[in-house]
Amino acid sequence: MKNNVFLSMNLSKKYYSILFAFVLLILVALQVYYIYNSYRLVEKDMNKEAAEIALKVMNKMNEFQKAIDEDNLINSFKKLSHEKGKQFDELNVIRLNIDNNHQLFTSKVDSLIDFYSKERNYQIALKMEIYSVYDEINHVELLPQKPLVMYRSSTKIIHPKSINQSVWSSDDISNQTDSDLGIDKSERHKYKIKSQTNYELLNLNFLVLKKIIPLIVVSLLIIALIIFLYWKSIQNLSKQEEKINQLHLTIDSIAHELNTPITTMKFALHQVQHNEIKEMINRQINRLENTVDSIFVKNDENNKLLDEVILNEIIQKIQLQFPAINITHQIIFEKNGRLLTKDFQQIFQNLIENSIKYGASEILLDFKFQKEITLNFSDNGIGIPINDLPFIFDKYYRVDRSINQNVSGLGIGLYLVKTIIERYLGTINVENNKEKGVQFLIVLPNEN
């Protein structure tokens, strides 16, 4: 039985550990979800700010580019031939003119990025390119793979994000007339030109992590604290179990050691001549023997089935033993094919004495020996605190000392009752009465 109790404790700890791990997993998942959402929100805000900076730089670069060579570029596209043999050479000339300005443009882009982002410590890469020159007459794309990079920052873009796209035709890329550019209307060329400006915040991950690191640290500390508190609780519980186990072993050892002196005193009792002293010593020996027997459940081969006559004798004896207590009983006795006399005496004696210990002045007994055996004990004592109800059948368990500090006992009476009932495959239920006191209901099978 002791092993079953310890096994039950270990299983309880196992289930609590599984439940704790499950709840902790949910908590970690919620924390990760919250941190991820915070990361995405900060990332979105920083990308938005970086896009605004990139747009400012782009506008400044457009102004700067117009002042440098936009007219030459427009003129080049206006004059771009539709003859396949000439297109390649003319595009190379345009590309070469653009490349000649790269160093100047890159320096300008970097300085503008530094100027607009210095307060935020943003590392922004920017690039503006013409990625499509489409011949609308021959229906041919002239830039299938290699775009014309108008300007870019010294740092390269890895994951581009677009802030501007434009589509324009060589027919209307300038307010100037064709004659102003020296172009015959009969030679007007038709090209559709597409450009885009991309940017990237290169140190985005670092900046976001830097901003949410306090949140991550706090979350980790909370989880670590919960794990630590749970570990300390399990550790303290294990220590308490060890102390309880040691206490149980100590009490059992003491009870076992008492068997030898009890037997010796029984033999010595026959030598006492004085009847009154002999009777007094005999009562004390019996009391000590009953206490030891209650710790160790023994099987008595000479035990007989309880009958109605013996049942009434047991009730009368308890009434004589406690004349100040009003014990009323109602008995229906049809048959008994299971319950042994000594087992009933143990159940009966322990429950009655338990009621009297805890202030009962009236005890109501309702016994039925029919298809089932039902034993109902009800009293008007102080009752049992609700928090203690699940534990009252545990070995050596006693309720709060503020309630029972003047009540003697080892806390094994109800444990013994439960043990006997389990041997019969029966059940015992306990609940406090509505007004006062407590009620025990025992149900046992009544079959041979």
Short mmCIF file of C-alpha atoms in Angstrom, two decimals:
data_model
loop_
_atom_site.label_atom_id
_atom_site.label_comp_id
_atom_site.label_asym_id
_atom_site.label_seq_id
_atom_site.Cartn_x
_atom_site.Cartn_y
_atom_site.Cartn_z
CA MET A 1 0.00 0.00 0.00
CA LYS A 2 2.86 2.28 0.85
CA ASN A 3 4.41 1.63 -2.54
CA ASN A 4 1.09 2.50 -4.20
CA VAL A 5 1.02 5.83 -2.38
CA PHE A 6 4.55 6.68 -3.47
CA LEU A 7 3.80 5.54 -7.04
CA SER A 8 0.72 7.79 -7.03
CA MET A 9 2.89 10.73 -5.91
CA ASN A 10 5.39 10.06 -8.70
CA LEU A 11 2.61 9.81 -11.28
CA SER A 12 1.11 13.07 -10.01
CA LYS A 13 4.47 14.81 -10.42
CA LYS A 14 4.80 13.34 -13.90
CA TYR A 15 1.35 14.60 -14.94
CA TYR A 16 2.01 18.02 -13.41
CA SER A 17 5.34 18.18 -15.26
CA ILE A 18 3.62 17.32 -18.55
CA LEU A 19 0.93 19.94 -17.90
CA PHE A 20 3.58 22.52 -16.98
CA ALA A 21 5.58 21.73 -20.13
CA PHE A 22 2.42 22.11 -22.24
CA VAL A 23 1.50 25.46 -20.65
CA LEU A 24 5.11 26.64 -20.92
CA LEU A 25 5.14 25.69 -24.61
CA ILE A 26 1.99 27.75 -25.17
CA LEU A 27 3.55 30.68 -23.29
CA VAL A 28 6.74 30.46 -25.35
CA ALA A 29 4.69 30.27 -28.56
CA LEU A 30 2.73 33.38 -27.54
CA GLN A 31 5.95 35.21 -26.68
CA VAL A 32 7.52 34.24 -30.01
CA TYR A 33 4.36 35.33 -31.87
CA TYR A 34 4.32 38.65 -30.01
CA ILE A 35 8.05 39.26 -30.64
CA TYR A 36 7.65 38.31 -34.32
CA ASN A 37 4.75 40.75 -34.74
CA SER A 38 6.77 43.45 -32.98
CA TYR A 39 9.68 42.70 -35.29
CA ARG A 40 7.48 42.98 -38.38
CA LEU A 41 5.93 46.22 -37.15
CA VAL A 42 9.31 47.85 -36.43
CA GLU A 43 10.62 46.50 -39.74
CA LYS A 44 7.67 48.04 -41.57
CA ASP A 45 8.18 51.44 -39.90
CA MET A 46 11.90 51.46 -40.67
CA ASN A 47 11.34 50.46 -44.29
CA LYS A 48 8.82 53.27 -44.58
CA GLU A 49 11.32 55.80 -43.19
CA ALA A 50 14.07 54.44 -45.46
CA ALA A 51 11.73 54.72 -48.48
CA GLU A 52 11.04 58.37 -47.61
CA ILE A 53 14.78 59.06 -47.43
CA ALA A 54 15.37 57.22 -50.71
CA LEU A 55 12.60 59.25 -52.37
CA LYS A 56 14.19 62.50 -51.23
CA VAL A 57 17.55 61.38 -52.59
CA MET A 58 15.92 60.33 -55.87
CA ASN A 59 14.24 63.73 -56.30
CA LYS A 60 17.52 65.53 -55.61
CA MET A 61 19.35 63.26 -58.05
CA ASN A 62 16.76 63.91 -60.76
CA GLU A 63 17.35 67.63 -60.34
CA PHE A 64 21.10 67.09 -60.39
CA GLN A 65 20.88 64.86 -63.45
CA LYS A 66 18.80 67.36 -65.38
CA ALA A 67 21.40 70.00 -64.74
CA ILE A 68 24.18 67.71 -66.00
CA ASP A 69 23.15 65.85 -69.14
CA GLU A 70 19.49 65.01 -69.45
CA ASP A 71 19.19 66.92 -72.71
CA ASN A 72 21.99 64.88 -74.25
CA LEU A 73 20.35 61.67 -73.05
CA ILE A 74 16.97 62.67 -74.45
CA ASN A 75 18.54 63.68 -77.71
CA SER A 76 20.27 60.31 -77.93
CA PHE A 77 17.01 58.42 -77.50
CA LYS A 78 15.22 60.76 -79.93
CA LYS A 79 17.85 59.97 -82.54
CA LEU A 80 18.10 56.26 -81.81
CA SER A 81 17.86 54.43 -85.12
CA HIS A 82 15.45 51.64 -85.97
CA GLU A 83 17.99 49.95 -88.15
CA LYS A 84 19.23 46.84 -86.41
CA GLY A 85 22.81 47.36 -87.51
CA LYS A 86 22.98 50.84 -86.00
CA GLN A 87 20.95 50.26 -82.78
CA PHE A 88 23.68 48.24 -81.07
CA ASP A 89 26.38 50.85 -81.67
CA GLU A 90 24.12 53.76 -80.70
CA LEU A 91 23.08 52.03 -77.46
CA ASN A 92 26.73 51.45 -76.60
CA VAL A 93 27.37 55.16 -77.09
CA ILE A 94 24.48 55.98 -74.73
CA ARG A 95 25.77 53.44 -72.18
CA LEU A 96 29.29 54.89 -72.41
CA ASN A 97 27.99 58.43 -71.82
CA ILE A 98 26.07 57.22 -68.79
CA ASP A 99 29.07 55.30 -67.43
CA ASN A 100 31.23 58.41 -67.70
CA ASN A 101 29.02 60.12 -65.12
CA HIS A 102 28.89 57.19 -62.67
CA GLN A 103 31.67 58.37 -60.38
CA LEU A 104 30.16 61.82 -60.11
CA PHE A 105 26.65 60.44 -59.58
CA THR A 106 27.74 57.79 -57.05
CA SER A 107 29.54 60.39 -54.95
CA LYS A 108 26.46 62.63 -55.07
CA VAL A 109 24.09 59.76 -54.12
CA ASP A 110 26.28 58.74 -51.15
CA SER A 111 26.48 62.29 -49.85
CA LEU A 112 22.71 62.74 -50.10
CA ILE A 113 22.05 59.43 -48.33
CA ASP A 114 24.45 60.38 -45.54
CA PHE A 115 22.82 63.77 -45.19
CA TYR A 116 19.24 62.50 -44.92
CA SER A 117 19.92 59.37 -42.83
CA LYS A 118 22.67 60.44 -40.45
CA GLU A 119 20.27 60.92 -37.49
CA ARG A 120 18.80 57.42 -37.87
CA ASN A 121 22.03 55.56 -38.61
CA TYR A 122 20.46 54.00 -41.70
CA GLN A 123 22.66 52.31 -44.30
CA ILE A 124 20.68 52.78 -47.52
CA ALA A 125 21.58 51.53 -50.98
CA LEU A 126 19.95 53.22 -53.99
CA LYS A 127 19.91 52.56 -57.73
CA MET A 128 18.09 54.16 -60.66
CA GLU A 129 18.15 52.27 -63.97
CA ILE A 130 16.54 52.08 -67.41
CA TYR A 131 15.62 48.42 -67.69
CA SER A 132 13.67 48.45 -70.97
CA VAL A 133 14.05 50.20 -74.35
CA TYR A 134 11.38 48.81 -76.62
CA ASP A 135 11.44 49.39 -80.38
CA GLU A 136 7.74 49.98 -81.18
CA ILE A 137 8.31 49.78 -84.92
CA ASN A 138 10.32 46.55 -85.03
CA HIS A 139 8.71 45.24 -81.80
CA VAL A 140 12.04 44.34 -80.27
CA GLU A 141 13.38 44.72 -76.71
CA LEU A 142 16.85 46.28 -76.90
CA LEU A 143 17.80 45.67 -73.22
CA PRO A 144 16.89 42.02 -72.61
CA GLN A 145 19.48 41.42 -69.88
CA LYS A 146 21.71 44.37 -69.09
CA PRO A 147 19.92 47.57 -68.00
CA LEU A 148 21.31 51.09 -68.23
CA VAL A 149 22.24 52.18 -64.69
CA MET A 150 21.74 55.94 -64.49
CA TYR A 151 23.13 56.28 -60.96
CA ARG A 152 23.59 54.20 -57.83
CA SER A 153 25.15 54.30 -54.40
CA SER A 154 28.55 52.78 -53.66
CA THR A 155 26.89 50.01 -51.67
CA LYS A 156 25.05 47.41 -53.73
CA ILE A 157 21.43 46.43 -53.42
CA ILE A 158 20.81 42.76 -52.54
CA HIS A 159 17.05 42.72 -52.03
CA PRO A 160 15.65 45.67 -54.02
CA LYS A 161 12.44 47.47 -53.12
CA SER A 162 10.93 49.82 -55.69
CA ILE A 163 10.04 53.42 -54.85
CA ASN A 164 9.43 54.69 -58.35
CA GLN A 165 8.67 53.34 -61.82
CA SER A 166 8.09 55.35 -64.98
CA VAL A 167 7.23 54.63 -68.60
CA TRP A 168 7.78 57.23 -71.32
CA SER A 169 8.00 57.41 -75.09
CA SER A 170 10.76 58.93 -77.21
CA ASP A 171 8.05 61.00 -78.91
CA ASP A 172 7.38 63.11 -75.85
CA ILE A 173 10.42 62.96 -73.61
CA SER A 174 11.03 66.65 -74.11
CA ASN A 175 9.02 69.81 -74.59
CA GLN A 176 11.37 70.76 -77.36
CA THR A 177 10.17 70.34 -80.97
CA ASP A 178 11.86 67.93 -83.31
CA SER A 179 13.15 70.82 -85.40
CA ASP A 180 14.84 72.25 -82.28
CA LEU A 181 16.76 69.00 -81.99
CA GLY A 182 17.55 68.84 -85.71
CA ILE A 183 15.30 65.84 -86.36
CA ASP A 184 13.22 65.49 -89.46
CA LYS A 185 9.63 64.54 -88.68
CA SER A 186 9.80 61.92 -91.37
CA GLU A 187 12.61 60.32 -89.37
CA ARG A 188 10.86 60.38 -86.01
CA HIS A 189 11.74 57.27 -84.05
CA LYS A 190 9.37 55.47 -81.67
CA TYR A 191 10.72 53.84 -78.51
CA LYS A 192 9.03 53.06 -75.20
CA ILE A 193 11.46 53.47 -72.31
CA LYS A 194 10.91 52.06 -68.81
CA SER A 195 12.89 53.01 -65.74
CA GLN A 196 12.74 52.24 -62.02
CA THR A 197 14.37 53.38 -58.82
CA ASN A 198 15.10 50.76 -56.14
CA TYR A 199 16.37 51.05 -52.60
CA GLU A 200 17.30 48.75 -49.70
CA LEU A 201 17.90 49.37 -46.00
CA LEU A 202 21.02 47.24 -45.63
CA ASN A 203 21.29 47.19 -41.83
CA LEU A 204 17.56 46.64 -41.31
CA ASN A 205 17.88 43.41 -39.30
CA PHE A 206 20.48 44.90 -36.99
CA LEU A 207 18.41 48.03 -36.35
CA VAL A 208 15.21 46.06 -35.71
CA LEU A 209 16.92 43.61 -33.35
CA LYS A 210 18.57 46.47 -31.53
CA LYS A 211 15.16 48.01 -30.95
CA ILE A 212 13.38 44.85 -29.79
CA ILE A 213 16.26 43.34 -27.78
CA PRO A 214 14.78 44.70 -24.48
CA LEU A 215 11.50 42.94 -25.30
CA ILE A 216 13.34 39.68 -26.05
CA VAL A 217 15.38 39.93 -22.84
CA VAL A 218 12.28 40.58 -20.71
CA SER A 219 10.45 37.65 -22.33
CA LEU A 220 13.39 35.31 -21.73
CA LEU A 221 13.68 36.47 -18.11
CA ILE A 222 9.97 35.81 -17.52
CA ILE A 223 10.22 32.31 -18.98
CA ALA A 224 13.44 31.61 -17.04
CA LEU A 225 11.79 32.80 -13.81
CA ILE A 226 8.77 30.56 -14.35
CA ILE A 227 11.02 27.55 -15.04
CA PHE A 228 13.13 28.35 -11.96
CA LEU A 229 10.10 28.68 -9.69
CA TYR A 230 8.67 25.41 -10.99
CA TRP A 231 12.03 23.67 -10.49
CA LYS A 232 12.26 24.97 -6.92
CA SER A 233 8.70 23.84 -6.25
CA ILE A 234 9.45 20.33 -7.52
CA GLN A 235 12.66 20.29 -5.51
CA ASN A 236 10.83 21.34 -2.32
CA LEU A 237 8.08 18.81 -3.00
CA SER A 238 10.66 16.04 -3.37
CA LYS A 239 12.26 17.03 -0.08
CA GLN A 240 8.87 16.99 1.64
CA GLU A 241 8.14 13.55 0.20
CA GLU A 242 11.46 12.29 1.49
CA LYS A 243 10.63 13.61 4.97
CA ILE A 244 7.16 12.06 4.88
CA ASN A 245 8.57 8.72 3.72
CA GLN A 246 11.13 8.80 6.51
CA LEU A 247 8.42 9.64 9.04
CA HIS A 248 6.28 6.73 7.82
CA LEU A 249 9.22 4.35 8.10
CA THR A 250 10.03 5.61 11.58
CA ILE A 251 6.46 5.17 12.85
CA ASP A 252 6.16 1.73 11.26
CA SER A 253 9.47 0.70 12.82
CA ILE A 254 8.36 1.91 16.26
CA ALA A 255 5.06 0.04 15.94
CA HIS A 256 6.90 -3.11 14.88
CA GLU A 257 9.30 -2.86 17.82
CA LEU A 258 6.35 -2.53 20.23
CA ASN A 259 5.05 -6.00 19.37
CA THR A 260 7.71 -7.77 21.47
CA PRO A 261 7.18 -5.77 24.72
CA ILE A 262 3.39 -6.08 24.33
CA THR A 263 3.69 -9.86 24.12
CA THR A 264 6.03 -9.87 27.15
CA MET A 265 3.61 -7.74 29.17
CA LYS A 266 0.77 -10.10 28.34
CA PHE A 267 2.71 -13.03 29.82
CA ALA A 268 3.76 -10.94 32.82
CA LEU A 269 0.16 -9.89 33.40
CA HIS A 270 -0.72 -13.42 34.55
CA GLN A 271 1.64 -12.98 37.51
CA VAL A 272 -0.26 -9.95 38.86
CA GLN A 273 -2.46 -10.94 41.78
CA HIS A 274 -4.34 -7.71 42.47
CA ASN A 275 -7.52 -7.79 40.34
CA GLU A 276 -8.01 -4.03 40.01
CA ILE A 277 -4.37 -3.44 39.00
CA LYS A 278 -4.52 -6.42 36.68
CA GLU A 279 -7.64 -5.07 34.98
CA MET A 280 -6.13 -1.60 34.61
CA ILE A 281 -2.90 -2.97 33.09
CA ASN A 282 -4.92 -5.23 30.79
CA ARG A 283 -6.91 -2.26 29.49
CA GLN A 284 -3.73 -0.31 28.76
CA ILE A 285 -2.15 -3.32 27.03
CA ASN A 286 -5.27 -3.71 24.88
CA ARG A 287 -5.21 -0.01 24.06
CA LEU A 288 -1.56 -0.18 23.04
CA GLU A 289 -2.19 -3.35 21.02
CA ASN A 290 -5.12 -1.76 19.17
CA THR A 291 -2.93 1.22 18.27
CA VAL A 292 -0.21 -1.04 16.86
CA ASP A 293 -2.77 -3.19 15.03
CA SER A 294 -4.25 -0.10 13.40
CA ILE A 295 -0.87 0.64 11.81
CA PHE A 296 -0.47 -2.85 10.39
CA VAL A 297 -3.50 -4.40 8.68
CA LYS A 298 -3.64 -8.03 9.75
CA ASN A 299 -5.72 -10.92 8.43
CA ASP A 300 -7.39 -13.01 11.15
CA GLU A 301 -8.12 -16.55 10.02
CA ASN A 302 -10.59 -17.05 12.88
CA ASN A 303 -12.61 -13.99 11.86
CA LYS A 304 -16.31 -14.71 11.34
CA LEU A 305 -19.03 -13.11 9.24
CA LEU A 306 -20.93 -10.35 10.97
CA ASP A 307 -24.50 -11.28 11.95
CA GLU A 308 -27.35 -9.18 13.31
CA VAL A 309 -26.81 -10.26 16.92
CA ILE A 310 -23.13 -9.32 16.93
CA LEU A 311 -23.96 -6.05 15.14
CA ASN A 312 -26.40 -5.03 17.90
CA GLU A 313 -23.88 -6.04 20.58
CA ILE A 314 -21.21 -3.83 19.01
CA ILE A 315 -23.61 -0.87 18.91
CA GLN A 316 -24.71 -1.43 22.55
CA LYS A 317 -21.09 -1.66 23.66
CA ILE A 318 -20.23 1.67 22.05
CA GLN A 319 -23.30 3.28 23.64
CA LEU A 320 -22.13 2.08 27.06
CA GLN A 321 -18.61 3.30 26.33
CA PHE A 322 -19.84 6.82 25.47
CA PRO A 323 -23.01 7.40 27.52
CA ALA A 324 -22.88 11.17 26.98
CA ILE A 325 -23.22 10.77 23.22
CA ASN A 326 -26.68 10.34 21.70
CA ILE A 327 -26.25 7.43 19.26
CA THR A 328 -29.36 6.48 17.31
CA HIS A 329 -29.46 3.68 14.80
CA GLN A 330 -31.66 2.19 12.09
CA ILE A 331 -30.80 -1.28 10.80
CA ILE A 332 -32.21 -3.43 7.99
CA PHE A 333 -30.46 -6.78 8.09
CA GLU A 334 -31.51 -9.27 5.42
CA LYS A 335 -28.22 -11.06 4.73
CA ASN A 336 -24.44 -10.74 4.99
CA GLY A 337 -22.24 -12.85 2.76
CA ARG A 338 -19.01 -10.80 2.87
CA LEU A 339 -18.37 -8.47 5.78
CA LEU A 340 -16.27 -9.97 8.59
CA THR A 341 -16.88 -9.05 12.20
CA LYS A 342 -13.40 -7.73 12.95
CA ASP A 343 -13.37 -5.58 9.81
CA PHE A 344 -16.75 -4.09 10.72
CA GLN A 345 -15.50 -3.42 14.24
CA GLN A 346 -12.48 -1.57 12.87
CA ILE A 347 -14.64 0.56 10.55
CA PHE A 348 -17.30 1.18 13.18
CA GLN A 349 -14.89 1.96 16.04
CA ASN A 350 -12.74 4.33 14.01
CA LEU A 351 -15.63 6.34 12.53
CA ILE A 352 -17.46 6.63 15.85
CA GLU A 353 -14.34 7.67 17.76
CA ASN A 354 -13.46 10.10 14.97
CA SER A 355 -16.88 11.79 15.27
CA ILE A 356 -16.59 12.06 19.06
CA LYS A 357 -13.03 13.47 18.83
CA TYR A 358 -14.27 16.27 16.63
CA GLY A 359 -17.12 17.50 18.79
CA ALA A 360 -20.08 15.30 17.87
CA SER A 361 -22.83 15.02 20.51
CA GLU A 362 -25.25 13.19 18.23
CA ILE A 363 -24.48 10.33 15.83
CA LEU A 364 -26.99 8.78 13.43
CA LEU A 365 -26.36 5.27 12.11
CA ASP A 366 -28.23 3.89 9.10
CA PHE A 367 -27.15 0.34 8.16
CA LYS A 368 -28.65 -1.81 5.37
CA PHE A 369 -27.57 -5.38 4.62
CA GLN A 370 -29.42 -6.19 1.41
CA LYS A 371 -28.14 -6.73 -2.15
CA GLU A 372 -25.43 -4.31 -1.13
CA ILE A 373 -24.14 -3.34 2.29
CA THR A 374 -24.53 0.38 2.96
CA LEU A 375 -23.18 1.89 6.16
CA ASN A 376 -24.14 5.52 6.72
CA PHE A 377 -22.51 7.47 9.60
CA SER A 378 -23.70 11.03 10.20
CA ASP A 379 -22.81 13.37 13.10
CA ASN A 380 -23.15 16.98 14.24
CA GLY A 381 -19.46 17.66 14.91
CA ILE A 382 -17.27 20.45 13.57
CA GLY A 383 -17.01 18.85 10.13
CA ILE A 384 -13.97 18.74 7.86
CA PRO A 385 -12.45 21.77 6.08
CA ILE A 386 -13.14 21.56 2.34
CA ASN A 387 -9.44 21.84 1.49
CA ASP A 388 -8.66 18.79 3.65
CA LEU A 389 -11.40 16.51 2.29
CA PRO A 390 -9.26 15.00 -0.54
CA PHE A 391 -6.50 14.01 1.91
CA ILE A 392 -8.24 12.67 5.03
CA PHE A 393 -7.74 9.04 3.96
CA ASP A 394 -3.96 9.45 3.56
CA LYS A 395 -1.85 7.64 6.12
CA TYR A 396 -0.82 9.88 9.07
CA TYR A 397 -2.71 12.86 7.63
CA ARG A 398 -4.35 15.23 10.11
CA VAL A 399 -6.24 18.45 9.50
CA ASP A 400 -4.92 21.89 10.43
CA ARG A 401 -3.63 22.05 14.02
CA SER A 402 -5.63 25.20 14.66
CA ILE A 403 -8.68 22.92 14.54
CA ASN A 404 -7.42 19.68 16.09
CA GLN A 405 -4.51 20.77 18.30
CA ASN A 406 -6.24 19.32 21.39
CA VAL A 407 -7.20 16.06 19.68
CA SER A 408 -4.87 13.08 20.06
CA GLY A 409 -4.24 10.49 17.38
CA LEU A 410 -1.81 9.40 14.69
CA GLY A 411 -4.01 10.13 11.70
CA ILE A 412 -4.34 6.49 10.68
CA GLY A 413 -7.99 5.74 11.58
CA LEU A 414 -9.54 6.84 8.31
CA TYR A 415 -6.60 5.38 6.40
CA LEU A 416 -7.35 2.01 7.99
CA VAL A 417 -11.07 2.33 7.16
CA LYS A 418 -10.27 3.08 3.50
CA THR A 419 -7.83 0.14 3.35
CA ILE A 420 -10.44 -2.32 4.64
CA ILE A 421 -13.08 -1.01 2.21
CA GLU A 422 -10.70 -1.31 -0.74
CA ARG A 423 -10.07 -4.93 0.24
CA TYR A 424 -13.81 -5.54 -0.22
CA LEU A 425 -13.79 -3.60 -3.53
CA GLY A 426 -16.19 -1.13 -1.95
CA THR A 427 -16.43 2.66 -1.93
CA ILE A 428 -16.46 5.35 0.74
CA ASN A 429 -17.70 8.91 0.21
CA VAL A 430 -17.48 11.76 2.69
CA GLU A 431 -19.17 15.16 2.67
CA ASN A 432 -20.05 17.85 5.17
CA ASN A 433 -23.69 18.13 6.23
CA LYS A 434 -25.52 21.28 5.20
CA GLU A 435 -25.97 22.55 8.73
CA LYS A 436 -23.32 20.89 10.87
CA GLY A 437 -21.15 17.81 11.01
CA VAL A 438 -20.01 15.24 8.49
CA GLN A 439 -21.41 12.15 6.77
CA PHE A 440 -19.59 8.98 5.68
CA LEU A 441 -21.33 6.64 3.24
CA ILE A 442 -19.80 3.19 2.72
CA VAL A 443 -21.04 0.81 0.01
CA LEU A 444 -19.80 -2.81 -0.09
CA PRO A 445 -20.74 -5.74 -2.36
CA ASN A 446 -22.76 -8.37 -0.51
CA GLU A 447 -22.06 -11.59 -2.37
CA ASN A 448 -20.52 -14.90 -1.36
#
